[in-house]
Tab-separated table of C-alpha atoms in Angstrom:
chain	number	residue	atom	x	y	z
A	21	UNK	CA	105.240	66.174	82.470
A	22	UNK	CA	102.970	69.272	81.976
A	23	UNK	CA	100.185	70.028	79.330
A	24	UNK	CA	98.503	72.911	78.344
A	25	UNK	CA	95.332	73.793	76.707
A	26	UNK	CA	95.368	77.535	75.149
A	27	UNK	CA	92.863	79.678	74.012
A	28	UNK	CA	93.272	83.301	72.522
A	29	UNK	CA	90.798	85.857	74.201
A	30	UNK	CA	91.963	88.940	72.148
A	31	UNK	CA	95.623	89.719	70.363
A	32	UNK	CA	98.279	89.574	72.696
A	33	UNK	CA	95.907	87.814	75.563
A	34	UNK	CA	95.986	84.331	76.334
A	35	UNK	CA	94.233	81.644	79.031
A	36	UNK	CA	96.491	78.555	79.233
A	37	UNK	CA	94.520	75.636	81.449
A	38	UNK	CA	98.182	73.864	82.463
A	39	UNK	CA	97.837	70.236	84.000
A	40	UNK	CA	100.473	68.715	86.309
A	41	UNK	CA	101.131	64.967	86.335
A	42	UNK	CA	99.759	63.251	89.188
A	43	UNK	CA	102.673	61.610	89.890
A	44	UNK	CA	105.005	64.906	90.134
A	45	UNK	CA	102.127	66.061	92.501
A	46	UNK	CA	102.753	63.107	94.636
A	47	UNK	CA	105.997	62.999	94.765
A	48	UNK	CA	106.375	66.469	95.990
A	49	UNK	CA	103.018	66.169	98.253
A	50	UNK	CA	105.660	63.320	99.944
A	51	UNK	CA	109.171	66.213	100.077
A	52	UNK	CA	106.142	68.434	101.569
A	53	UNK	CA	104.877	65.860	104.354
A	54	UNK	CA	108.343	64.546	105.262
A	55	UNK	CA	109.345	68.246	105.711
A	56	UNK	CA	106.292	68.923	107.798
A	57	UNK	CA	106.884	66.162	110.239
A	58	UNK	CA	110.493	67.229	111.428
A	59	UNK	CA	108.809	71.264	111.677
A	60	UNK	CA	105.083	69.847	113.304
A	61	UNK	CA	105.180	68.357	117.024
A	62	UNK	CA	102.213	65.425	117.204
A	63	UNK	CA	101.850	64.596	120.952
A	64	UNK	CA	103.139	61.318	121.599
A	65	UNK	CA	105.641	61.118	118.753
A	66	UNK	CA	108.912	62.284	118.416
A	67	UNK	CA	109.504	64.426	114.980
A	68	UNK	CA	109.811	62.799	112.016
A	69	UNK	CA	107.960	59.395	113.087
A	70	UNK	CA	104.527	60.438	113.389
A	71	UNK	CA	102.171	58.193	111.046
A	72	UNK	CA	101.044	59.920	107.646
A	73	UNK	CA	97.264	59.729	108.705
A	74	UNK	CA	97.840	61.349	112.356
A	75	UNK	CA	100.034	63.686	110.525
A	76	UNK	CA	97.872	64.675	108.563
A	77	UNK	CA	94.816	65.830	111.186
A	78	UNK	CA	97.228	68.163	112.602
A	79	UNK	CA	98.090	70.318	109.157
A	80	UNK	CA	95.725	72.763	107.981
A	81	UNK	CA	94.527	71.265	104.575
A	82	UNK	CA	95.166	74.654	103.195
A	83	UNK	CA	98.179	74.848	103.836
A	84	UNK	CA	98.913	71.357	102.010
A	85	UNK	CA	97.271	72.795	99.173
A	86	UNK	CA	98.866	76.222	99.053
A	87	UNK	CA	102.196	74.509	99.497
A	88	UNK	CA	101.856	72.304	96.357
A	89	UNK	CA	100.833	75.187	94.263
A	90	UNK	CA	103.900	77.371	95.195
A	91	UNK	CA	106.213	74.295	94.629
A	92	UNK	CA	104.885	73.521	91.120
A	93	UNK	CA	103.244	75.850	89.486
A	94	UNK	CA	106.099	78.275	88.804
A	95	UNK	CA	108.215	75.877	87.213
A	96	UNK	CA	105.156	74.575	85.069
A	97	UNK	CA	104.690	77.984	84.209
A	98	UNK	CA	108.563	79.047	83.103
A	99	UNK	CA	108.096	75.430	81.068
A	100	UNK	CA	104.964	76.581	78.855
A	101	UNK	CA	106.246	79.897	78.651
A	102	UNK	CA	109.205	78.501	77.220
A	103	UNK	CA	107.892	76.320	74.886
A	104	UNK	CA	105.339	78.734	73.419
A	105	UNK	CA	108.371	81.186	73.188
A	106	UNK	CA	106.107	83.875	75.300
A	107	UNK	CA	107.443	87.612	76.363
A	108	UNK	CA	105.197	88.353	78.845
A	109	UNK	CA	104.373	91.772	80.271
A	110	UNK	CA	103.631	91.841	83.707
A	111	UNK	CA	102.843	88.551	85.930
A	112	UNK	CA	100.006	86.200	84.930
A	113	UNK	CA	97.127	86.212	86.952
A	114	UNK	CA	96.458	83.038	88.215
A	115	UNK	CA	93.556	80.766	89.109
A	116	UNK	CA	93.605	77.020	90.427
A	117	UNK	CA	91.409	74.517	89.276
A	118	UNK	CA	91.698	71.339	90.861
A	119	UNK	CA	94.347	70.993	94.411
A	120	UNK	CA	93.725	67.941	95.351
A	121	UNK	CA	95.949	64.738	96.700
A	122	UNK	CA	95.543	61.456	94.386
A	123	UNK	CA	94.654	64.011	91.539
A	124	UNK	CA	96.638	66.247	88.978
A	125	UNK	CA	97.100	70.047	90.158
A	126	UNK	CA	95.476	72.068	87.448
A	127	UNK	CA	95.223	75.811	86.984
A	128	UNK	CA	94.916	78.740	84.388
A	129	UNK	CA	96.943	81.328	83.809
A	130	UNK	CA	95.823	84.354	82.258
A	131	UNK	CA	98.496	85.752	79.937
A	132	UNK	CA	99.524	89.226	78.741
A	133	UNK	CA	102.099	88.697	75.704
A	134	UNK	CA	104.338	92.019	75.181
A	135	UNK	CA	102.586	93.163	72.118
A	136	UNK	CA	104.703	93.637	68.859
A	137	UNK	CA	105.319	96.771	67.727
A	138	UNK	CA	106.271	98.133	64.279
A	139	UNK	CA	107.808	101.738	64.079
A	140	UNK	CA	107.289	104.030	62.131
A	141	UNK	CA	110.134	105.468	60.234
A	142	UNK	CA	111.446	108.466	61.677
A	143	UNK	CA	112.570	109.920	58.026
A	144	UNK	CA	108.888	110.204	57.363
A	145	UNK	CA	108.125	112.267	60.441
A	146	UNK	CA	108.909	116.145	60.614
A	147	UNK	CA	108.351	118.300	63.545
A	148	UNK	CA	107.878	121.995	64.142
A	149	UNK	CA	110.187	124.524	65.425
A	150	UNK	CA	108.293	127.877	66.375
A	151	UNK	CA	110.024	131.244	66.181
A	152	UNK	CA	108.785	133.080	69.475
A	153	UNK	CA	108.886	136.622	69.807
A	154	UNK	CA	109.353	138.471	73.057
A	155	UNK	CA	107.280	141.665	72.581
A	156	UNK	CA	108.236	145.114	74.810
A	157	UNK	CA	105.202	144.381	76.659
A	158	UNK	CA	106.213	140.749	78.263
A	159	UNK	CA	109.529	142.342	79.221
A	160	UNK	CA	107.690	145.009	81.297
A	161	UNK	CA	104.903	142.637	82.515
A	162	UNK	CA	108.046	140.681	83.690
A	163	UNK	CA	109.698	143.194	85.366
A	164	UNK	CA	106.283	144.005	86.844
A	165	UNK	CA	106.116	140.307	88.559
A	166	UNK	CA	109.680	140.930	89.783
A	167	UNK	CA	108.698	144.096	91.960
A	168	UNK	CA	105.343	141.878	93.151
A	169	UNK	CA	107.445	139.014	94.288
A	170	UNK	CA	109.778	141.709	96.582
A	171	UNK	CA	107.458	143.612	97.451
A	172	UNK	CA	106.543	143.332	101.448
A	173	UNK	CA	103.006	142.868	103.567
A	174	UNK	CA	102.545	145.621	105.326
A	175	UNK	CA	99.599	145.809	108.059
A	176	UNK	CA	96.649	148.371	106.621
A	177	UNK	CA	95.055	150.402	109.429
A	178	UNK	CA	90.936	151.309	110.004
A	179	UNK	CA	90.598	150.528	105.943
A	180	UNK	CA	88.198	147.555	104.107
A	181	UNK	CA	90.083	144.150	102.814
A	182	UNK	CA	90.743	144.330	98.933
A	183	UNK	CA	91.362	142.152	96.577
A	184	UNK	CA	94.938	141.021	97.103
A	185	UNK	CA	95.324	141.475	100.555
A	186	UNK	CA	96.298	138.794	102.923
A	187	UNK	CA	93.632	138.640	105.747
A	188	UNK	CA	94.148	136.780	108.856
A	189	UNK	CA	90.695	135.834	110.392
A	190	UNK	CA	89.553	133.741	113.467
A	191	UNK	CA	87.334	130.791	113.314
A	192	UNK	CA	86.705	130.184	117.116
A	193	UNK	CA	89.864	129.217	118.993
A	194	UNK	CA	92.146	128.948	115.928
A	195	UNK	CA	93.563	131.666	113.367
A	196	UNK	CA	93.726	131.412	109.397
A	197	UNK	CA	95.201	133.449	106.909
A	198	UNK	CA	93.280	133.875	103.333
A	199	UNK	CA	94.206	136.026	99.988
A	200	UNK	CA	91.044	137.873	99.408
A	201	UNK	CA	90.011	137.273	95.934
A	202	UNK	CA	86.569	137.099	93.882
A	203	UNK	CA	85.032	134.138	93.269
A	204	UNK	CA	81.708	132.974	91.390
A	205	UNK	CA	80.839	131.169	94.708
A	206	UNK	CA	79.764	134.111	96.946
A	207	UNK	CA	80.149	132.357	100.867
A	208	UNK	CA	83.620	131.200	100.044
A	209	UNK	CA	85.456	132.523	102.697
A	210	UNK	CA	88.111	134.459	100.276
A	211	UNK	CA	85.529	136.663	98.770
A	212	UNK	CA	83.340	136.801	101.772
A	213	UNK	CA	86.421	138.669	103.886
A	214	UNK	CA	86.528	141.506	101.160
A	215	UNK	CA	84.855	144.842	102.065
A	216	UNK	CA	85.419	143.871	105.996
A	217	UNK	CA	87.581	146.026	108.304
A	218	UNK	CA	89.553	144.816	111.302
A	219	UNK	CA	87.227	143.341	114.428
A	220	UNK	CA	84.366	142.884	112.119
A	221	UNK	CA	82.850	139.690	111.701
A	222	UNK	CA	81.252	137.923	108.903
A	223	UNK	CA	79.787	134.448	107.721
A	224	UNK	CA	80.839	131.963	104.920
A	225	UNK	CA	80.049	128.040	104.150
A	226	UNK	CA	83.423	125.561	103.757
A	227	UNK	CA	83.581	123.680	100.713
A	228	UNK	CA	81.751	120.565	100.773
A	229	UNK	CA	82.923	117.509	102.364
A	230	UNK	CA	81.346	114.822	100.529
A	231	UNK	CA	77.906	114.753	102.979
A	232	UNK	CA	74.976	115.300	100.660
A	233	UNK	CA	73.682	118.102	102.525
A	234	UNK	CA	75.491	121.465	102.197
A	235	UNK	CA	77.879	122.526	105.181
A	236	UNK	CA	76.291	124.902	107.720
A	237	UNK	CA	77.499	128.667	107.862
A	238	UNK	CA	80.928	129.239	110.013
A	239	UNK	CA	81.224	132.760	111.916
A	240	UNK	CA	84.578	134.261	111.748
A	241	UNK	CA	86.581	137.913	112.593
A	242	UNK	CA	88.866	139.746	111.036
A	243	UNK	CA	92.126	140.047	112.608
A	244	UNK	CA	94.237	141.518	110.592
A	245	UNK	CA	94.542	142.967	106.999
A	246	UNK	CA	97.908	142.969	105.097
A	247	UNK	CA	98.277	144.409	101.387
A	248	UNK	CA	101.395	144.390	99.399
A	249	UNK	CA	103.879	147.710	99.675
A	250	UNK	CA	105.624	146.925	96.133
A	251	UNK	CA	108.931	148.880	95.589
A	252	UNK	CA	109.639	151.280	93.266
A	253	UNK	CA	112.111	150.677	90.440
A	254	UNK	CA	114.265	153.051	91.033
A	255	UNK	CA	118.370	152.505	91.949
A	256	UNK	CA	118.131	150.820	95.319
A	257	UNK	CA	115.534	148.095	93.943
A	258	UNK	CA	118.361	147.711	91.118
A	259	UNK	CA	121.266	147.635	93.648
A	260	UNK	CA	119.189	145.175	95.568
A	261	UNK	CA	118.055	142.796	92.389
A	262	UNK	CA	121.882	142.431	91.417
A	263	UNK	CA	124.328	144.936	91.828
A	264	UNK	CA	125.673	144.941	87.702
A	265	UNK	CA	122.210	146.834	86.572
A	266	UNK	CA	123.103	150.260	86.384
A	267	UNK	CA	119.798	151.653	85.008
A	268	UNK	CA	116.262	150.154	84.025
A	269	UNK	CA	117.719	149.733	80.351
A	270	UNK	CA	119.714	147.519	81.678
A	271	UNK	CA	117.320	145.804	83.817
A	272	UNK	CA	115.287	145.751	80.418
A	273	UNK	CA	118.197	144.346	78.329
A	274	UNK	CA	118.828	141.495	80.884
A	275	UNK	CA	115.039	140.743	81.461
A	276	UNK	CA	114.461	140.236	77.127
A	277	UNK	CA	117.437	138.278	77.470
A	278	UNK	CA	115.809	135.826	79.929
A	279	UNK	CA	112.988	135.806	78.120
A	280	UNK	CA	114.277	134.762	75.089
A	281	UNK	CA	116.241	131.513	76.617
A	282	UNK	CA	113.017	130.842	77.980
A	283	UNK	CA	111.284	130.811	74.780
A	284	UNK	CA	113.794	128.557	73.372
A	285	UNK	CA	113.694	126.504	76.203
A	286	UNK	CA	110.035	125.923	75.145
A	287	UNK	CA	110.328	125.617	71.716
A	288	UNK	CA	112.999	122.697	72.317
A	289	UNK	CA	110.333	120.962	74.801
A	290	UNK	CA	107.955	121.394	72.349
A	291	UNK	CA	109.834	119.880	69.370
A	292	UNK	CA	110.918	116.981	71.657
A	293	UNK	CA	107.174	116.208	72.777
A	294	UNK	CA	105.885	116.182	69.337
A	295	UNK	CA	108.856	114.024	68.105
A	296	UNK	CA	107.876	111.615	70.352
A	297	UNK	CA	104.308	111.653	69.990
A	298	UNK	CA	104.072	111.252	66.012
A	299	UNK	CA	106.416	108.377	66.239
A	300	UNK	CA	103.708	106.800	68.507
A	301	UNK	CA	101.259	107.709	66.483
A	302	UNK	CA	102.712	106.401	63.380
A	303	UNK	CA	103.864	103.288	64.792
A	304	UNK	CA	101.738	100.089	64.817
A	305	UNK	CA	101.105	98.059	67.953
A	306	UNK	CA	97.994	96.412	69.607
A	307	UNK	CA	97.322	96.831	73.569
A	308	UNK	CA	95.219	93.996	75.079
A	309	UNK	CA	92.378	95.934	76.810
A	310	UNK	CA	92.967	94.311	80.010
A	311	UNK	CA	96.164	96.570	80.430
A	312	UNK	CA	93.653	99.234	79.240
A	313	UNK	CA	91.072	98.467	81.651
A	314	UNK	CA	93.695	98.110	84.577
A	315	UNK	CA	95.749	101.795	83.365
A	316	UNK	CA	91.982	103.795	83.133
A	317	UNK	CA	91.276	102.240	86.609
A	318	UNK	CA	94.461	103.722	88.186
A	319	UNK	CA	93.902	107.096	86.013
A	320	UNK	CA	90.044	107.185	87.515
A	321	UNK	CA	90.958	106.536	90.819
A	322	UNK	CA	93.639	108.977	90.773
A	323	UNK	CA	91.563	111.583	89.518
A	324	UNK	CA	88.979	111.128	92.257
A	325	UNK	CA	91.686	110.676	94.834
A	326	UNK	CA	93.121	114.905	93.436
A	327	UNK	CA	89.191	115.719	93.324
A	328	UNK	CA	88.894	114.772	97.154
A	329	UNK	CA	91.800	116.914	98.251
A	330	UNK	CA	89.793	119.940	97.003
A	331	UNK	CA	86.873	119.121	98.913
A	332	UNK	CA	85.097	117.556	95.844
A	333	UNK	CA	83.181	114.610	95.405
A	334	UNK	CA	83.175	112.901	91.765
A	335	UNK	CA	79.268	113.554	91.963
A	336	UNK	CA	79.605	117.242	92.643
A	337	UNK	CA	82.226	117.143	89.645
A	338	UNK	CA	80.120	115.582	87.530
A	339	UNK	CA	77.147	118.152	87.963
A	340	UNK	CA	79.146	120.801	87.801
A	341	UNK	CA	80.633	119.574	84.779
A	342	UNK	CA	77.352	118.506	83.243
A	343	UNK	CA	78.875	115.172	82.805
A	344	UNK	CA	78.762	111.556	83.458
A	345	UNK	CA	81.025	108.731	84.247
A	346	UNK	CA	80.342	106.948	81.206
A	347	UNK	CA	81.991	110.032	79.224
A	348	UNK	CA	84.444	110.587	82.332
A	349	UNK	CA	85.809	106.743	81.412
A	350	UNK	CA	85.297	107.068	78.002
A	351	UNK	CA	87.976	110.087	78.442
A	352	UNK	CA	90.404	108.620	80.522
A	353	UNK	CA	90.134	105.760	78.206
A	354	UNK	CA	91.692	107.233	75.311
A	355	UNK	CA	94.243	108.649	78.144
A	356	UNK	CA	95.134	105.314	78.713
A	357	UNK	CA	95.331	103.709	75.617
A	358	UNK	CA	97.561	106.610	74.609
A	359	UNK	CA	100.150	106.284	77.617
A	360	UNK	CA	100.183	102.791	77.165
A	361	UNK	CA	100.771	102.831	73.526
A	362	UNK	CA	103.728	105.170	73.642
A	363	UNK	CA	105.186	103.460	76.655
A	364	UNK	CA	105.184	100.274	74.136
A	365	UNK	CA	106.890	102.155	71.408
A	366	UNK	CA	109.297	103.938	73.255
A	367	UNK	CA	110.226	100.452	74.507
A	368	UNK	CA	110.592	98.997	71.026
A	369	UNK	CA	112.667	102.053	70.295
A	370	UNK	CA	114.882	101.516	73.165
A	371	UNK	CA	115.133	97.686	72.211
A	372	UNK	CA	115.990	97.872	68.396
A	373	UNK	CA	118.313	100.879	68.947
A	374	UNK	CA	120.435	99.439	71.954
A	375	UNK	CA	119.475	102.725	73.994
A	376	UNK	CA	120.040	102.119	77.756
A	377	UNK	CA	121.338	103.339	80.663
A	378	UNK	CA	124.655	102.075	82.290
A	379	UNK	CA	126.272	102.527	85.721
A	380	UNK	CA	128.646	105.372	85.108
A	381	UNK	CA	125.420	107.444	83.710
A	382	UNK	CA	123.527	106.905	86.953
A	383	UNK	CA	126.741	108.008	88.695
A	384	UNK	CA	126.904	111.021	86.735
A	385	UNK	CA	123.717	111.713	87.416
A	386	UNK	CA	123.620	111.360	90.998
A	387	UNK	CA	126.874	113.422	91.249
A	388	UNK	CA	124.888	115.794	89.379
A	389	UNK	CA	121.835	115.480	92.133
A	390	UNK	CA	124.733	116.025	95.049
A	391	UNK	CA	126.313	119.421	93.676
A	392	UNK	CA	122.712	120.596	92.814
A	393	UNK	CA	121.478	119.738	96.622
A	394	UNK	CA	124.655	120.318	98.605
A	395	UNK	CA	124.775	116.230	99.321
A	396	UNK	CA	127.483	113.968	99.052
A	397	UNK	CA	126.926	111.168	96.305
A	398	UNK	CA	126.725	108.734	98.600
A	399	UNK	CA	124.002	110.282	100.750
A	400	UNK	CA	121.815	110.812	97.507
A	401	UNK	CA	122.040	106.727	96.738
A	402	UNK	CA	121.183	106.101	100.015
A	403	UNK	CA	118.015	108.024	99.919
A	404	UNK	CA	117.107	107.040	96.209
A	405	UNK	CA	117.472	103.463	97.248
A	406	UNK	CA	115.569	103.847	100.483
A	407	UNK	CA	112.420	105.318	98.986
A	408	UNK	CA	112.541	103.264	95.981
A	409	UNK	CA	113.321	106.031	93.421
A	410	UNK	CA	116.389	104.737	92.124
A	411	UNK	CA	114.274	102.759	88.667
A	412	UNK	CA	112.240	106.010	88.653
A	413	UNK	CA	115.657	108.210	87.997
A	414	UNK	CA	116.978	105.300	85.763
A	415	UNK	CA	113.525	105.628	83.802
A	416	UNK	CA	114.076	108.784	83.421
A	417	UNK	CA	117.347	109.059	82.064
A	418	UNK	CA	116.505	106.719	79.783
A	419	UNK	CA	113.655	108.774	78.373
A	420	UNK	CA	116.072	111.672	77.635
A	421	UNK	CA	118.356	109.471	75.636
A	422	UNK	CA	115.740	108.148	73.567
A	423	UNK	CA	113.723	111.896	73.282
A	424	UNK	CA	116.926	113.228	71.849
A	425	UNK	CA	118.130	110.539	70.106
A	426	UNK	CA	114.495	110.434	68.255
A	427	UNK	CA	114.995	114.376	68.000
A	428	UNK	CA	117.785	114.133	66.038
A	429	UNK	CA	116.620	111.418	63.125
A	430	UNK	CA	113.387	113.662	62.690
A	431	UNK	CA	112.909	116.402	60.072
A	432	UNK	CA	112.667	119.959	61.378
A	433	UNK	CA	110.400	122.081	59.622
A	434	UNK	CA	111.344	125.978	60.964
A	435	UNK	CA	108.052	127.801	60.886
A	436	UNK	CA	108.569	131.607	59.417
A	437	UNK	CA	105.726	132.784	60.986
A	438	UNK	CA	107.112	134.141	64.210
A	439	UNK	CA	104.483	134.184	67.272
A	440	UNK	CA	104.138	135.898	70.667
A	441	UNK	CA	103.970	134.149	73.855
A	442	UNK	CA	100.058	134.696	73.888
A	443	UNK	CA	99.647	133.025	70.899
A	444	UNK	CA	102.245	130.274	72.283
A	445	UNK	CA	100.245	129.857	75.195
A	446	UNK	CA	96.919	129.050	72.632
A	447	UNK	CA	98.969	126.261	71.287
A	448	UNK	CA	97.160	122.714	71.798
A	449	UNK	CA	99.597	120.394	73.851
A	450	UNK	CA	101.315	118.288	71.149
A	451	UNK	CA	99.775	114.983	72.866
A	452	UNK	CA	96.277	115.855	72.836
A	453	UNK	CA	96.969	116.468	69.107
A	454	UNK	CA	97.712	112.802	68.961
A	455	UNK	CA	94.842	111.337	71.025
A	456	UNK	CA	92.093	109.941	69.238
């Protein structure tokens, strides 16, 4: 027989102190000593007929104990669970009280209950759909990045590095190459370069590694200077580019045209994004602030981890920032709370809408994945599988169901006021609208 004592520490988060019988703890301590003595040689006995007593000097206490508590406590558990008609989220965390033989095996377990959540109703939520303009101007600033991306390096003779140019220096033994470039910090090795000439040498300090002292000077020389030869647009760079352009109207005409599925492109992204974020704003549900300790934990040490890989310490962040980790959590806080809470709807959504995602969809999809990589299917579920990615594509088919599903029970409210992509770009992310 098991009892329970339980005690509510916030909505959704419960303690249960669950006591085993003594005399279901016996009975399997006896299963667990019988088994023992067929597994455990005890010089001068054969297996199996060793007393209890020697028996028991020659098994690590521990493992007694640990033994009893994997036996029973799971099926305690799944009985209290059941009886208090519990969905959990996530595993309990679990603590034992009292192992002991003679005595009844208690322990706590620390319970997150999926927390209820009331949606809002999607006939009261209307999203925006922008009207985006491409102007003359982003067609020819477009064009302009298509002659900079074919342009090619060619090697500059006795002249100084510019910005732009790719410079290949020598630090000692070993050769680099860097894209000279301004920079507020003035020995950064990218801005230090500029002005130099092939053979000359110079100085600069590497970005701090985390030592509180600042990183001592590094002597390098110039190598070599490349800049950028870009082509003219004239009718071999069209011929080139795809042979159908005839002229640069035509190049023009096909550029706008990109453009403009671009922009809607957008616009749809946009529209689905704040769909989904105003029905998780609208929609009730309470997160126990254990899950939103745990998610700001993983956000914070992510952050620091992306930090590091830039040579930055969170200290250094935080002065140049003028910040401190109390606002820093406080921030990723509301981060959390936010992902968390719109995971939860999204789920409820799912749930109450019978939204899922069956076998011949993931099929589809990874046929999809094969003609787009040049793989045969079953080389792309063999690699999904073997670096665990196959619930991360599931998840993710699943979230475009429900985005467009949601998408289409919203109102659409089509903004008159067309805008350029400047002003497009100025737009606050629909999410950080949302976050309080």
């Amino acid at each position: 027989m098991v009892q329970f004592k339980k005690e509510e520490k916030e909505k959704h988060l419960y303690e249960y102190e669950i006591t085993i019988e003594e005399e279901k703890v016996q009975e399997k301590l006896e299963n667990i000593y019988k088994e023992a003595s067929l597994r455990v040689a005890v010089p001068g006995f054969r297996k199996g007929k060793a007393p209890r007593a020697i028996l028991k000097a020659h098994l690590n206490q521990n493992f007694i104990k640990d033994e009893l508590a994997r036996s029973l406590i799971p099926d305690a558990l799944s009985k209290v669970i059941k009886e208090e008609n519990l969905t959990l989220f996530g595993e309990p965390d679990i603590d034992l009280v009292t192992v002991e033989e003679g005595q009844p095996l208690v322990f706590k377990a620390l319970i997150v209950e999926k927390p209820q959540t009331t949606l809002a109703n999607l006939e009261d939520i209307e999203v925006r759909k922008y009207k985006v303009v491409i102007r003359d101007s982003d067609v020819e600033k477009e064009i302009e990045g298509i002659q900079k991306s074919r342009g090619l390096w060619k090697e500059k003779e006795d002249l100084p590095v510019e910005t732009g140019d790719m410079v290949k220096v020598k630090i000692e033994d070993k050769e680099y190459a860097v894209m000279a470039s301004f920079s507020d910090d003035e020995s950064v090795l990218s801005r230090v370069v500029i002005g130099l000439k092939r053979s000359e040498t110079g100085k600069f300090r590497p970005q701090e590694t985390g030592a509180d002292k600042p990183a001592e000077e590094v002597d390098f020389t110039v190598i070599e200077i490349m800049k950028k030869e870009i082509p003219e647009l004239n009718e071999e760079f069209l011929t080139k580019l795809n042979p159908e352009l005839k002229s640069l109207d035509d190049l023009r005409l096909k550029t706008r045209e990109s453009l403009e599925k671009w922009a809607e492109d957008l616009v749809q992204i946009r529209m689905e994004k704040e769909a989904v974020a105003l029905l998780a704003k609208k929609s009730e549900v309470v997160v126990p602030s254990v899950l939103i300790d745990h998610e700001t934990k993983h956000q914070i040490d992510h952050f620091i981890e992306h930090i590091q890989k830039d040579g930055m310490t969170l200290e250094k962040y935080m002065e140049i920032t003028n910040t401190d980790f109390e606002s820093i959590e406080k921030d990723f806080r509301k981060q959390a709370l936010w992902q968390l809470k719109k995971m939860f709807v999204l789920q409820e959504y799912a749930d109450k809408n019978g939204i899922s995602v069956g076998k011949e969809e993931m099929n589809e999809e990874m046929e999809r994945i094969a003609q787009r990589t040049g793989k045969e299917v079953e080389d792309v579920k063999q690699i999904l599988e073997k670096n665990n990615k196959m619930d991360d594509l599931m998840d993710q088919k699943l979230q475009q169901k429900l985005i467009l599903d949601i998408l289409q029970k919203v109102k659409t409210k089509e903004l008159e006021e067309p805008i350029n992509i400047d002003q497009w770009k100025a737009l606050e992310d629909p999410e950080e609208e949302m976050v309080e």
